Structures are given as C-alpha cells and as structure tokens.
Short mmCIF file of C-alpha atoms in Angstrom, two decimals:
data_model
loop_
_atom_site.label_atom_id
_atom_site.label_comp_id
_atom_site.label_asym_id
_atom_site.label_seq_id
_atom_site.Cartn_x
_atom_site.Cartn_y
_atom_site.Cartn_z
CA UNK O 1 111.14 77.22 35.10
CA UNK O 2 110.82 77.34 39.13
CA UNK O 3 113.58 75.41 41.30
CA UNK O 4 114.47 75.29 44.84
CA UNK O 5 118.05 74.11 45.47
CA UNK O 6 118.92 72.86 49.35
CA UNK O 7 122.54 71.62 51.15
CA UNK O 8 122.92 68.80 51.07
CA UNK O 9 122.79 65.73 54.29
CA UNK O 10 123.39 64.29 55.95
CA UNK O 11 123.66 66.11 59.20
CA UNK O 12 125.01 65.08 62.01
CA UNK O 13 124.02 67.25 65.30
CA UNK O 14 124.40 66.41 69.02
CA UNK O 15 121.34 66.71 71.12
CA UNK O 16 120.71 70.53 72.16
CA UNK O 17 122.93 72.14 69.26
CA UNK O 18 121.78 74.95 66.80
CA UNK O 19 120.03 73.54 63.22
CA UNK O 20 120.87 75.14 60.04
CA UNK O 21 119.97 73.73 56.30
CA UNK O 22 119.88 75.78 54.47
CA UNK O 23 117.27 76.71 51.72
CA UNK O 24 117.58 78.52 48.05
CA UNK O 25 114.82 78.95 45.16
CA UNK O 26 113.50 80.32 41.95
CA UNK O 27 111.56 81.42 40.60
CA UNK O 28 108.63 84.34 38.75
CA UNK O 29 106.48 86.10 40.68
CA UNK O 30 105.92 85.94 44.53
CA UNK O 31 106.01 82.13 45.98
CA UNK O 32 104.79 80.93 48.47
CA UNK O 33 106.97 78.41 51.00
CA UNK O 34 107.17 75.54 52.64
CA UNK O 35 109.31 73.13 54.84
CA UNK O 36 107.66 69.57 54.97
CA UNK O 37 109.52 66.88 57.14
CA UNK O 38 109.35 63.16 56.47
CA UNK O 39 110.74 60.20 59.22
CA UNK O 40 110.73 56.71 57.93
CA UNK O 41 108.57 55.41 56.50
CA UNK O 42 106.27 57.76 56.84
CA UNK O 43 104.58 60.80 54.33
CA UNK O 44 105.91 64.47 53.93
CA UNK O 45 103.70 66.28 56.94
CA UNK O 46 104.07 70.69 56.94
CA UNK O 47 106.78 71.61 59.31
CA UNK O 48 105.21 75.94 58.87
CA UNK O 49 104.87 77.83 55.63
CA UNK O 50 105.43 81.29 54.36
CA UNK O 51 103.45 82.91 52.10
CA UNK O 52 104.85 86.92 50.99
CA UNK O 53 107.69 88.47 51.56
CA UNK O 54 109.38 89.01 55.48
CA UNK O 55 107.27 86.25 56.65
CA UNK O 56 108.59 83.52 59.05
CA UNK O 57 107.48 80.56 59.49
CA UNK O 58 107.36 78.41 63.08
CA UNK O 59 106.08 75.63 64.60
CA UNK O 60 107.63 72.94 67.29
CA UNK O 61 110.94 75.00 67.94
CA UNK O 62 111.70 75.28 64.27
CA UNK O 63 111.50 78.69 61.77
CA UNK O 64 111.94 80.20 58.34
CA UNK O 65 111.40 83.54 57.20
CA UNK O 66 110.57 84.08 53.47
CA UNK O 67 113.92 86.07 52.36
CA UNK O 68 112.86 88.10 49.01
CA UNK O 69 115.93 89.72 48.97
CA UNK O 70 118.19 86.65 48.65
CA UNK O 71 115.53 83.75 47.87
CA UNK O 72 115.86 82.20 51.00
CA UNK O 73 113.98 80.07 53.29
CA UNK O 74 117.12 78.94 55.73
CA UNK O 75 115.37 76.74 58.19
CA UNK O 76 116.96 76.88 62.34
CA UNK O 77 116.04 75.59 65.18
CA UNK O 78 118.19 76.52 68.35
CA UNK O 79 118.43 73.12 69.61
CA UNK O 80 117.57 70.11 68.26
CA UNK O 81 116.05 66.65 69.77
CA UNK O 82 116.86 62.96 69.15
CA UNK O 83 113.23 63.21 67.93
CA UNK O 84 114.27 66.05 65.41
CA UNK O 85 116.12 62.89 63.26
CA UNK O 86 114.08 63.09 59.56
CA UNK O 87 114.65 64.45 55.83
CA UNK O 88 113.73 67.76 55.63
CA UNK O 89 111.69 68.61 52.77
CA UNK O 90 112.26 72.50 51.30
CA UNK O 91 109.58 73.80 48.63
CA UNK O 92 107.54 76.76 47.10
CA UNK O 93 104.52 76.66 45.94
CA UNK O 94 102.99 79.24 42.96
CA UNK O 95 100.45 80.23 40.78
CA UNK O 96 101.72 79.43 37.56
CA UNK O 97 102.08 75.29 38.58
CA UNK O 98 97.81 74.97 40.42
CA UNK O 99 99.83 74.46 43.07
CA UNK O 100 101.78 71.51 42.70
CA UNK O 101 104.43 71.93 45.87
CA UNK O 102 108.12 72.12 43.65
CA UNK O 103 110.38 70.76 46.98
CA UNK O 104 114.14 70.63 47.04
CA UNK O 105 115.89 67.14 47.25
CA UNK O 106 115.24 66.79 50.98
CA UNK O 107 118.23 66.85 53.70
CA UNK O 108 118.87 64.06 56.05
CA UNK O 109 119.42 64.87 59.59
CA UNK O 110 120.29 62.54 62.75
CA UNK O 111 120.55 64.56 65.95
CA UNK O 112 122.83 62.61 68.33
CA UNK O 113 122.28 61.76 72.25
CA UNK N 1 92.14 63.70 62.55
CA UNK N 2 91.65 64.34 58.21
CA UNK N 3 93.80 61.99 56.42
CA UNK N 4 95.20 61.42 52.99
CA UNK N 5 94.14 56.91 52.53
CA UNK N 6 97.26 55.30 50.30
CA UNK N 7 96.53 51.12 49.43
CA UNK N 8 97.99 49.43 49.27
CA UNK N 9 101.38 50.30 51.59
CA UNK N 10 103.82 47.48 49.89
CA UNK N 11 103.68 46.19 46.80
CA UNK N 12 105.65 43.74 44.78
CA UNK N 13 105.41 42.45 41.09
CA UNK N 14 106.65 41.20 37.85
CA UNK N 15 107.93 42.98 35.44
CA UNK N 16 104.63 43.22 32.80
CA UNK N 17 102.22 42.91 35.11
CA UNK N 18 99.59 45.88 36.05
CA UNK N 19 100.08 47.75 39.70
CA UNK N 20 96.70 50.24 41.16
CA UNK N 21 97.74 52.68 43.69
CA UNK N 22 94.34 53.64 44.83
CA UNK N 23 93.80 57.44 47.34
CA UNK N 24 91.15 58.57 48.86
CA UNK N 25 91.35 62.60 49.01
CA UNK N 26 90.76 64.33 52.45
CA UNK N 27 86.43 65.77 52.13
CA UNK N 28 86.17 68.96 51.16
CA UNK N 29 89.79 68.75 49.00
CA UNK N 30 89.71 69.12 45.11
CA UNK N 31 93.04 69.49 44.23
CA UNK N 32 94.84 65.43 44.00
CA UNK N 33 99.26 65.37 43.25
CA UNK N 34 100.52 62.65 42.91
CA UNK N 35 104.04 62.38 43.19
CA UNK N 36 107.29 59.83 43.36
CA UNK N 37 109.57 59.62 45.46
CA UNK N 38 113.41 58.19 45.17
CA UNK N 39 116.85 58.02 45.95
CA UNK N 40 118.27 59.58 42.80
CA UNK N 41 115.46 62.07 41.81
CA UNK N 42 113.95 62.62 45.03
CA UNK N 43 110.41 63.87 44.65
CA UNK N 44 109.15 64.30 40.90
CA UNK N 45 105.98 65.65 40.65
CA UNK N 46 103.25 63.27 37.62
CA UNK N 47 99.60 65.09 37.40
CA UNK N 48 97.42 66.37 39.05
CA UNK N 49 93.82 67.33 40.06
CA UNK N 50 91.31 69.74 40.11
CA UNK N 51 87.58 69.13 40.38
CA UNK N 52 88.37 65.70 38.69
CA UNK N 53 89.52 67.15 35.94
CA UNK N 54 93.38 66.16 35.10
CA UNK N 55 95.67 69.40 34.59
CA UNK N 56 99.21 68.39 34.41
CA UNK N 57 100.35 64.94 33.50
CA UNK N 58 103.47 65.94 31.70
CA UNK N 59 105.67 64.47 34.52
CA UNK N 60 104.29 61.01 33.76
CA UNK N 61 105.06 57.91 31.37
CA UNK N 62 102.06 58.20 28.59
CA UNK N 63 103.09 55.06 27.48
CA UNK N 64 102.62 53.00 30.96
CA UNK N 65 101.01 55.04 33.30
CA UNK N 66 97.82 56.44 33.72
CA UNK N 67 95.83 58.68 36.73
CA UNK N 68 92.36 58.75 37.42
CA UNK N 69 89.44 59.85 39.62
CA UNK N 70 86.50 58.76 39.01
CA UNK N 71 84.74 59.85 41.57
CA UNK N 72 85.64 62.63 44.33
CA UNK N 73 86.67 60.00 47.03
CA UNK N 74 88.89 58.01 44.58
CA UNK N 75 92.97 58.65 42.41
CA UNK N 76 94.22 56.02 41.19
CA UNK N 77 97.30 55.44 39.26
CA UNK N 78 98.01 52.23 37.12
CA UNK N 79 101.63 51.18 35.68
CA UNK N 80 101.00 48.54 32.84
CA UNK N 81 103.38 46.87 31.78
CA UNK N 82 105.67 48.03 34.97
CA UNK N 83 109.12 48.04 34.76
CA UNK N 84 112.29 47.87 37.37
CA UNK N 85 112.35 51.41 36.88
CA UNK N 86 109.44 51.89 37.92
CA UNK N 87 109.96 50.52 41.79
CA UNK N 88 110.16 53.60 43.73
CA UNK N 89 107.74 55.12 46.47
CA UNK N 90 104.60 56.81 45.11
CA UNK N 91 102.60 59.46 47.34
CA UNK N 92 99.44 61.01 47.23
CA UNK N 93 98.66 63.89 48.41
CA UNK N 94 95.53 66.38 48.39
CA UNK N 95 94.29 70.33 49.02
CA UNK N 96 91.78 72.51 49.32
CA UNK N 97 92.63 74.63 46.70
CA UNK N 98 92.58 77.71 48.26
CA UNK N 99 95.60 79.62 46.60
CA UNK N 100 99.42 78.87 46.97
CA UNK N 101 99.74 79.61 50.36
CA UNK N 102 97.64 76.45 51.44
CA UNK N 103 99.75 73.84 52.33
CA UNK N 104 98.81 69.40 50.69
CA UNK N 105 98.51 66.84 52.64
CA UNK N 106 100.47 63.46 52.44
CA UNK N 107 99.11 60.00 52.35
CA UNK N 108 102.00 57.46 54.42
CA UNK N 109 102.74 56.07 50.36
CA UNK N 110 102.84 52.87 47.98
CA UNK N 111 106.42 52.25 48.40
CA UNK N 112 106.11 49.80 44.81
CA UNK N 113 109.25 46.38 44.10
CA UNK N 114 109.28 45.37 40.59
CA UNK N 115 111.75 42.58 39.91
#
C-alpha cells in the first residue's frame, strides 16, 4: 500500500538557519503530496501542496518540489524563525483511498534564538 | 474563517465507560475523516465518510468503536467500552471532496485519557 517516510527528529536549528526535512513516498499512480504543520495543542494546518510531478508548492517561505523520479517531496526554508517551531507532517492523497491523507510520522522542529 | 469544530477538547474517563466525541465539519464539505494520534503510531486513519455514507472503517477496532454521521453537520465517534490503550488525541477532518488535490481541514482534536 501507499506510505510516506520522513526523516526522524527532533531537528534543532538556530534562528535564520536553512531547513530541510526529507520526505519520500511509495504510491501507485499519481498521488497528490502535502505538508501539514501542527503547533502545540492544535490540529494540523495545511502548509503547502503539489498535485503533479515537478510542481512546486510554496507558502510562508517554505517550499517543496514534487520529484517523481526520486519519489520525494522535501520541505525547505531558507531562514527559519523561532515561530516555525512545530511538528511537520508529509502526507499523500491517492484516488484509490478515497482522498484520505496518508501521513508520515512527523518531524519535530525546534528553532532557538 | 470556516473551521472544523470538535467537542469536547479534553475528556478524562475511567476504563469501561462510554465516550462520545463530536465533530462539526465545514459547511459544504462532503467528506469527513477521523484520525487518531499517538506518540507511538503517529496519525492513524480510523474511518471516513462521503456524503454521510461510511466508505471505510477498516482502521477502527470494530468491537468497541463506532462512527456515524446522523446529519451533514454532525459526525460522531463512540468508544464503548473504553480502555486505557484508547488514550490519544482524536482528530476530525473535513474536505470538499473535489479530488485528491483537495486539502483536508482539521479540528483541534479531542484529547482522551482513559484511566
């Protein structure tokens, strides 16, 4: 079945550092890919998405490119802020699962001043 | 700003008691999903509905869990009897059902503690 693998955290960075969180997937067909972010005590919020190969999703300085050849959707940000501290989830949606999201385990990010 | 509303936010109960969690999806969304989040397992899909009809509940322990949508504005997840291993955060999410590129919108969850 479909699956998503994320790099394990926690990831600790200093403010203004460059962020990469790796995500790879296994899926049949042509899934859509998402990054969600979860702040403490809250639900998941959509950060960005890409629906086909070579699409780049971007939001709030975060970017991820849908790479079908490497089955990857790595999240990047050029300069992180303390407010970016949260848990980040990579997910995929496929037509064969009723559009349910299949999530990775999540990567905790802590940004220090 | 439309949002998914879940109640209660927190629930503490004793083993063996019935627990009911409620979710109000975003108006106009026709797909509703229930997820469970634990440290060990991460986010697990329990069940989902489209146009109020259950499509898949294979992620739920059938003997004690049940999910329903009495109407388009309410989804419920019930556990009877509850057990300590059910302690987790339960999230409801809704979506417009416009294809696999449509993102899901999550509520803030119900944190369940079973003692």
